[in-house]
Amino acid sequence: EVQLVESGGGLVQPGGSLRLSCAASGFTVSSNYMSWVRQAPGKGLEWVSVIYSGGSTYYADSVKGRFTISRDNSKNTLYLQMNSLRAEDTAVYYCANSPTDAFDIWGQGTMVTVSS
Amino acid sequence: DIQMTQSPSSLSASVGDRVTITCRASQSISSYLNWYQQKPGKAPKLLIYAASSLQSGVPSRFSGSGSGTDFTLTISSLQPEDFATYYCQQSYSSFTFGPGTKVDIK
């Protein structure tokens, strides 16, 4: 069964760091492009970052220079390193897999709260 | 950057109604348009990809159409489990979601 399970969310102070993980099963994380998408409380969906099968990475302007997407093929896991966190980064963070040109499979999400 | 708009932002409908949601892109995106359904507290679920292709396992009452800048999601006969928020999303250049359309019970 194809599945994604996120972890690593929590409460962090402004300016702090957090690393999210997304463990994949039923497929390999390097076979398709994979993304992080977030949703602030009561708001819509916002694409955050993507890593392509070849390793190229891209970011939304709102997180560029602060967030880093990566993957560990040996652990079949996707990561999002988040530095210099701000209150506006508070959201549920989802990882998603894209075997088609869409976000086909989503994890359950992990909540990140940035607050003092 | 490509901007996405949706109309209406919300609608009230009854079981059995035909529902249409419109999505517009700020520039042509060919058929690189996807539709998602999201229920409260749950992850989004892919319904339609490439503007009109039905994702495996999605009921046939859902359909998508359009190309270029204007797209439509249609639910032919609304069912109780269809009350949710629907998002369009372009994958032509980077990725952008529409603001969402909330479908609730009339």
Tab-separated table of C-alpha atoms in Angstrom:
chain	number	residue	atom	x	y	z
A	1	GLU	CA	0.000	0.000	0.000
A	2	VAL	CA	1.285	3.442	-0.908
A	3	GLN	CA	1.529	5.529	2.240
A	4	LEU	CA	3.169	8.677	3.559
A	5	VAL	CA	3.608	9.372	7.263
A	6	GLU	CA	4.820	12.785	8.451
A	7	SER	CA	6.446	13.494	11.795
A	8	GLY	CA	8.511	16.158	13.508
A	9	GLY	CA	5.983	18.906	14.025
A	10	GLY	CA	5.570	20.768	17.287
A	11	LEU	CA	5.807	24.078	19.071
A	12	VAL	CA	8.853	26.225	18.340
A	13	GLN	CA	9.765	29.797	19.186
A	14	PRO	CA	10.132	32.456	16.495
A	15	GLY	CA	13.583	32.228	14.971
A	16	GLY	CA	13.865	28.566	15.840
A	17	SER	CA	14.330	25.480	13.680
A	18	LEU	CA	12.477	22.248	13.085
A	19	ARG	CA	12.966	19.277	10.774
A	20	LEU	CA	9.956	17.471	9.368
A	21	SER	CA	10.147	13.900	8.104
A	22	CYS	CA	7.906	12.040	5.681
A	23	ALA	CA	8.370	8.272	5.627
A	24	ALA	CA	7.212	6.590	2.441
A	25	SER	CA	6.079	3.018	1.910
A	26	GLY	CA	4.882	1.218	-1.202
A	27	PHE	CA	7.071	3.273	-3.523
A	28	THR	CA	10.496	4.916	-3.565
A	29	VAL	CA	10.799	8.621	-2.787
A	30	SER	CA	13.248	9.125	-5.647
A	31	SER	CA	10.950	7.695	-8.314
A	32	ASN	CA	8.673	10.736	-8.624
A	33	TYR	CA	8.730	14.328	-7.569
A	34	MET	CA	7.693	14.954	-3.999
A	35	SER	CA	6.470	18.115	-2.373
A	36	TRP	CA	5.603	19.796	0.883
A	37	VAL	CA	2.292	21.655	1.041
A	38	ARG	CA	1.067	23.593	4.066
A	39	GLN	CA	-2.229	24.882	5.371
A	40	ALA	CA	-2.439	27.626	7.968
A	41	PRO	CA	-5.328	27.295	10.436
A	42	GLY	CA	-8.606	28.056	8.676
A	43	LYS	CA	-6.831	28.910	5.425
A	44	GLY	CA	-6.241	27.349	2.026
A	45	LEU	CA	-3.457	25.185	0.668
A	46	GLU	CA	-0.021	26.625	-0.084
A	47	TRP	CA	2.703	24.785	-1.972
A	48	VAL	CA	6.037	25.060	-0.111
A	49	SER	CA	8.737	23.055	-1.871
A	50	VAL	CA	9.432	20.286	-4.388
A	51	ILE	CA	12.271	17.857	-5.044
A	52	TYR	CA	12.377	16.175	-8.436
A	53	SER	CA	13.564	12.662	-9.139
A	54	GLY	CA	16.819	14.061	-10.493
A	55	GLY	CA	17.399	16.003	-7.291
A	56	SER	CA	16.480	19.528	-8.384
A	57	THR	CA	14.740	21.540	-5.687
A	58	TYR	CA	12.447	24.576	-5.758
A	59	TYR	CA	10.779	26.713	-3.121
A	60	ALA	CA	7.924	29.134	-2.670
A	61	ASP	CA	9.146	32.702	-2.302
A	62	SER	CA	7.727	32.779	1.231
A	63	VAL	CA	10.227	30.144	2.434
A	64	LYS	CA	13.165	30.549	0.048
A	65	GLY	CA	16.447	30.798	1.903
A	66	ARG	CA	14.933	29.483	5.143
A	67	PHE	CA	13.637	25.998	4.261
A	68	THR	CA	15.517	23.097	2.675
A	69	ILE	CA	13.948	20.007	1.139
A	70	SER	CA	15.924	16.796	0.910
A	71	ARG	CA	15.488	13.045	0.792
A	72	ASP	CA	17.318	9.976	2.040
A	73	ASN	CA	16.861	7.187	-0.470
A	74	SER	CA	18.263	4.577	1.927
A	75	LYS	CA	15.568	5.465	4.466
A	76	ASN	CA	12.947	6.179	1.787
A	77	THR	CA	12.195	9.415	3.600
A	78	LEU	CA	11.585	13.027	2.584
A	79	TYR	CA	12.632	15.907	4.838
A	80	LEU	CA	11.949	19.589	5.288
A	81	GLN	CA	14.495	21.540	7.325
A	82	MET	CA	12.871	24.744	8.509
A	83	ASN	CA	15.060	27.535	9.912
A	84	SER	CA	14.350	31.096	11.021
A	85	LEU	CA	10.742	30.190	11.662
A	86	ARG	CA	8.114	32.919	11.811
A	87	ALA	CA	4.605	33.081	13.199
A	88	GLU	CA	3.254	32.967	9.656
A	89	ASP	CA	4.849	29.532	9.169
A	90	THR	CA	2.306	28.096	11.607
A	91	ALA	CA	0.408	25.458	9.647
A	92	VAL	CA	-0.265	21.817	9.065
A	93	TYR	CA	2.480	20.535	6.791
A	94	TYR	CA	1.685	17.755	4.336
A	95	CYS	CA	4.045	15.784	2.142
A	96	ALA	CA	2.718	14.599	-1.201
A	97	ASN	CA	3.824	12.232	-3.937
A	98	SER	CA	3.362	12.945	-7.634
A	99	PRO	CA	3.462	9.941	-9.982
A	100	THR	CA	1.200	11.940	-12.287
A	101	ASP	CA	1.550	15.702	-12.629
A	102	ALA	CA	-0.586	16.200	-9.534
A	103	PHE	CA	-0.340	15.602	-5.793
A	104	ASP	CA	-1.674	12.066	-5.830
A	105	ILE	CA	-0.868	10.707	-2.403
A	106	TRP	CA	-0.813	12.809	0.754
A	107	GLY	CA	0.328	12.140	4.265
A	108	GLN	CA	-1.880	12.845	7.271
A	109	GLY	CA	-0.064	16.086	8.045
A	110	THR	CA	1.997	17.351	10.969
A	111	MET	CA	1.245	20.567	12.859
A	112	VAL	CA	3.908	23.240	13.260
A	113	THR	CA	3.198	26.072	15.674
A	114	VAL	CA	5.571	29.029	15.848
A	115	SER	CA	4.904	31.012	18.990
A	116	SER	CA	6.667	32.440	22.021
B	1	ASP	CA	3.725	33.767	-11.053
B	2	ILE	CA	0.458	32.149	-12.085
B	3	GLN	CA	-2.538	33.126	-9.955
B	4	MET	CA	-5.610	30.931	-9.580
B	5	THR	CA	-9.119	32.103	-8.780
B	6	GLN	CA	-12.227	30.064	-8.000
B	7	SER	CA	-15.899	30.883	-8.043
B	8	PRO	CA	-17.982	30.797	-6.090
B	9	SER	CA	-16.079	30.910	-2.815
B	10	SER	CA	-18.910	28.994	-1.209
B	11	LEU	CA	-22.234	27.499	-2.181
B	12	SER	CA	-25.156	25.788	-0.532
B	13	ALA	CA	-26.712	22.833	-2.281
B	14	SER	CA	-29.010	19.902	-1.672
B	15	VAL	CA	-28.409	16.194	-2.122
B	16	GLY	CA	-29.043	15.359	-5.757
B	17	ASP	CA	-28.179	18.817	-7.059
B	18	ARG	CA	-25.811	19.367	-9.958
B	19	VAL	CA	-22.913	21.516	-8.758
B	20	THR	CA	-20.405	23.412	-10.882
B	21	ILE	CA	-17.254	25.103	-9.633
B	22	THR	CA	-15.138	27.327	-11.856
B	23	CYS	CA	-11.388	27.856	-11.736
B	24	ARG	CA	-9.502	30.478	-13.728
B	25	ALA	CA	-5.764	30.856	-14.265
B	26	SER	CA	-4.050	34.212	-14.767
B	27	GLN	CA	-2.377	32.845	-17.923
B	28	SER	CA	-2.719	29.783	-20.098
B	29	ILE	CA	-1.813	26.561	-18.309
B	30	SER	CA	-2.833	24.177	-21.078
B	31	SER	CA	-4.398	21.216	-19.254
B	32	TYR	CA	-2.093	21.283	-16.230
B	33	LEU	CA	-5.006	21.637	-13.834
B	34	ASN	CA	-5.951	19.369	-10.942
B	35	TRP	CA	-8.888	19.285	-8.525
B	36	TYR	CA	-8.865	18.215	-4.868
B	37	GLN	CA	-11.495	17.599	-2.227
B	38	GLN	CA	-10.738	18.309	1.424
B	39	LYS	CA	-12.873	17.500	4.442
B	40	PRO	CA	-12.273	19.118	7.859
B	41	GLY	CA	-9.223	17.738	9.636
B	42	LYS	CA	-8.253	15.551	6.697
B	43	ALA	CA	-5.626	15.698	3.978
B	44	PRO	CA	-6.749	16.750	0.506
B	45	LYS	CA	-7.754	14.021	-1.917
B	46	LEU	CA	-7.022	14.141	-5.642
B	47	LEU	CA	-10.208	13.941	-7.726
B	48	ILE	CA	-9.270	15.061	-11.232
B	49	TYR	CA	-5.850	15.453	-12.850
B	50	ALA	CA	-4.856	16.923	-16.202
B	51	ALA	CA	-8.120	18.894	-16.278
B	52	SER	CA	-10.394	15.977	-17.120
B	53	SER	CA	-8.872	12.646	-16.039
B	54	LEU	CA	-10.675	10.942	-13.181
B	55	GLN	CA	-8.365	9.669	-10.456
B	56	SER	CA	-8.675	5.956	-9.772
B	57	GLY	CA	-11.371	5.193	-7.210
B	58	VAL	CA	-13.151	8.542	-7.559
B	59	PRO	CA	-16.893	8.248	-8.323
B	60	SER	CA	-17.934	9.017	-11.890
B	61	ARG	CA	-20.301	11.778	-10.731
B	62	PHE	CA	-17.178	13.965	-10.595
B	63	SER	CA	-15.953	15.377	-13.883
B	64	GLY	CA	-13.598	18.081	-15.039
B	65	SER	CA	-13.308	20.114	-18.198
B	66	GLY	CA	-11.489	23.050	-19.705
B	67	SER	CA	-8.112	24.080	-21.017
B	68	GLY	CA	-6.081	27.231	-21.318
B	69	THR	CA	-7.316	29.541	-18.577
B	70	ASP	CA	-10.850	28.376	-17.740
B	71	PHE	CA	-11.751	25.125	-16.022
B	72	THR	CA	-14.793	23.523	-14.433
B	73	LEU	CA	-15.404	20.837	-11.840
B	74	THR	CA	-18.873	19.326	-11.998
B	75	ILE	CA	-20.594	17.046	-9.517
B	76	SER	CA	-23.536	15.588	-11.412
B	77	SER	CA	-25.618	14.545	-8.417
B	78	LEU	CA	-24.387	15.767	-5.030
B	79	GLN	CA	-24.124	13.093	-2.359
B	80	PRO	CA	-23.936	13.562	1.436
B	81	GLU	CA	-20.235	12.666	1.446
B	82	ASP	CA	-19.474	15.395	-1.105
B	83	PHE	CA	-19.939	18.276	1.320
B	84	ALA	CA	-16.384	19.569	1.550
B	85	THR	CA	-14.009	22.230	0.248
B	86	TYR	CA	-12.719	21.915	-3.299
B	87	TYR	CA	-9.433	23.328	-4.573
B	88	CYS	CA	-8.037	23.674	-8.050
B	89	GLN	CA	-4.263	23.627	-8.565
B	90	GLN	CA	-1.992	24.339	-11.523
B	91	SER	CA	1.215	22.459	-12.229
B	92	TYR	CA	2.161	24.231	-15.482
B	93	SER	CA	4.715	26.528	-13.881
B	94	SER	CA	5.635	25.754	-10.307
B	95	PHE	CA	2.513	24.999	-8.305
B	96	THR	CA	-0.391	27.204	-7.226
B	97	PHE	CA	-3.669	26.389	-5.523
B	98	GLY	CA	-6.905	28.244	-5.894
B	99	PRO	CA	-8.481	29.735	-2.746
B	100	GLY	CA	-11.064	26.964	-2.463
B	101	THR	CA	-14.827	26.553	-2.770
B	102	LYS	CA	-16.766	25.356	0.254
B	103	VAL	CA	-19.822	23.252	-0.545
B	104	ASP	CA	-22.252	22.975	2.320
B	105	ILE	CA	-25.753	21.711	2.941
B	106	LYS	CA	-28.673	23.889	1.941
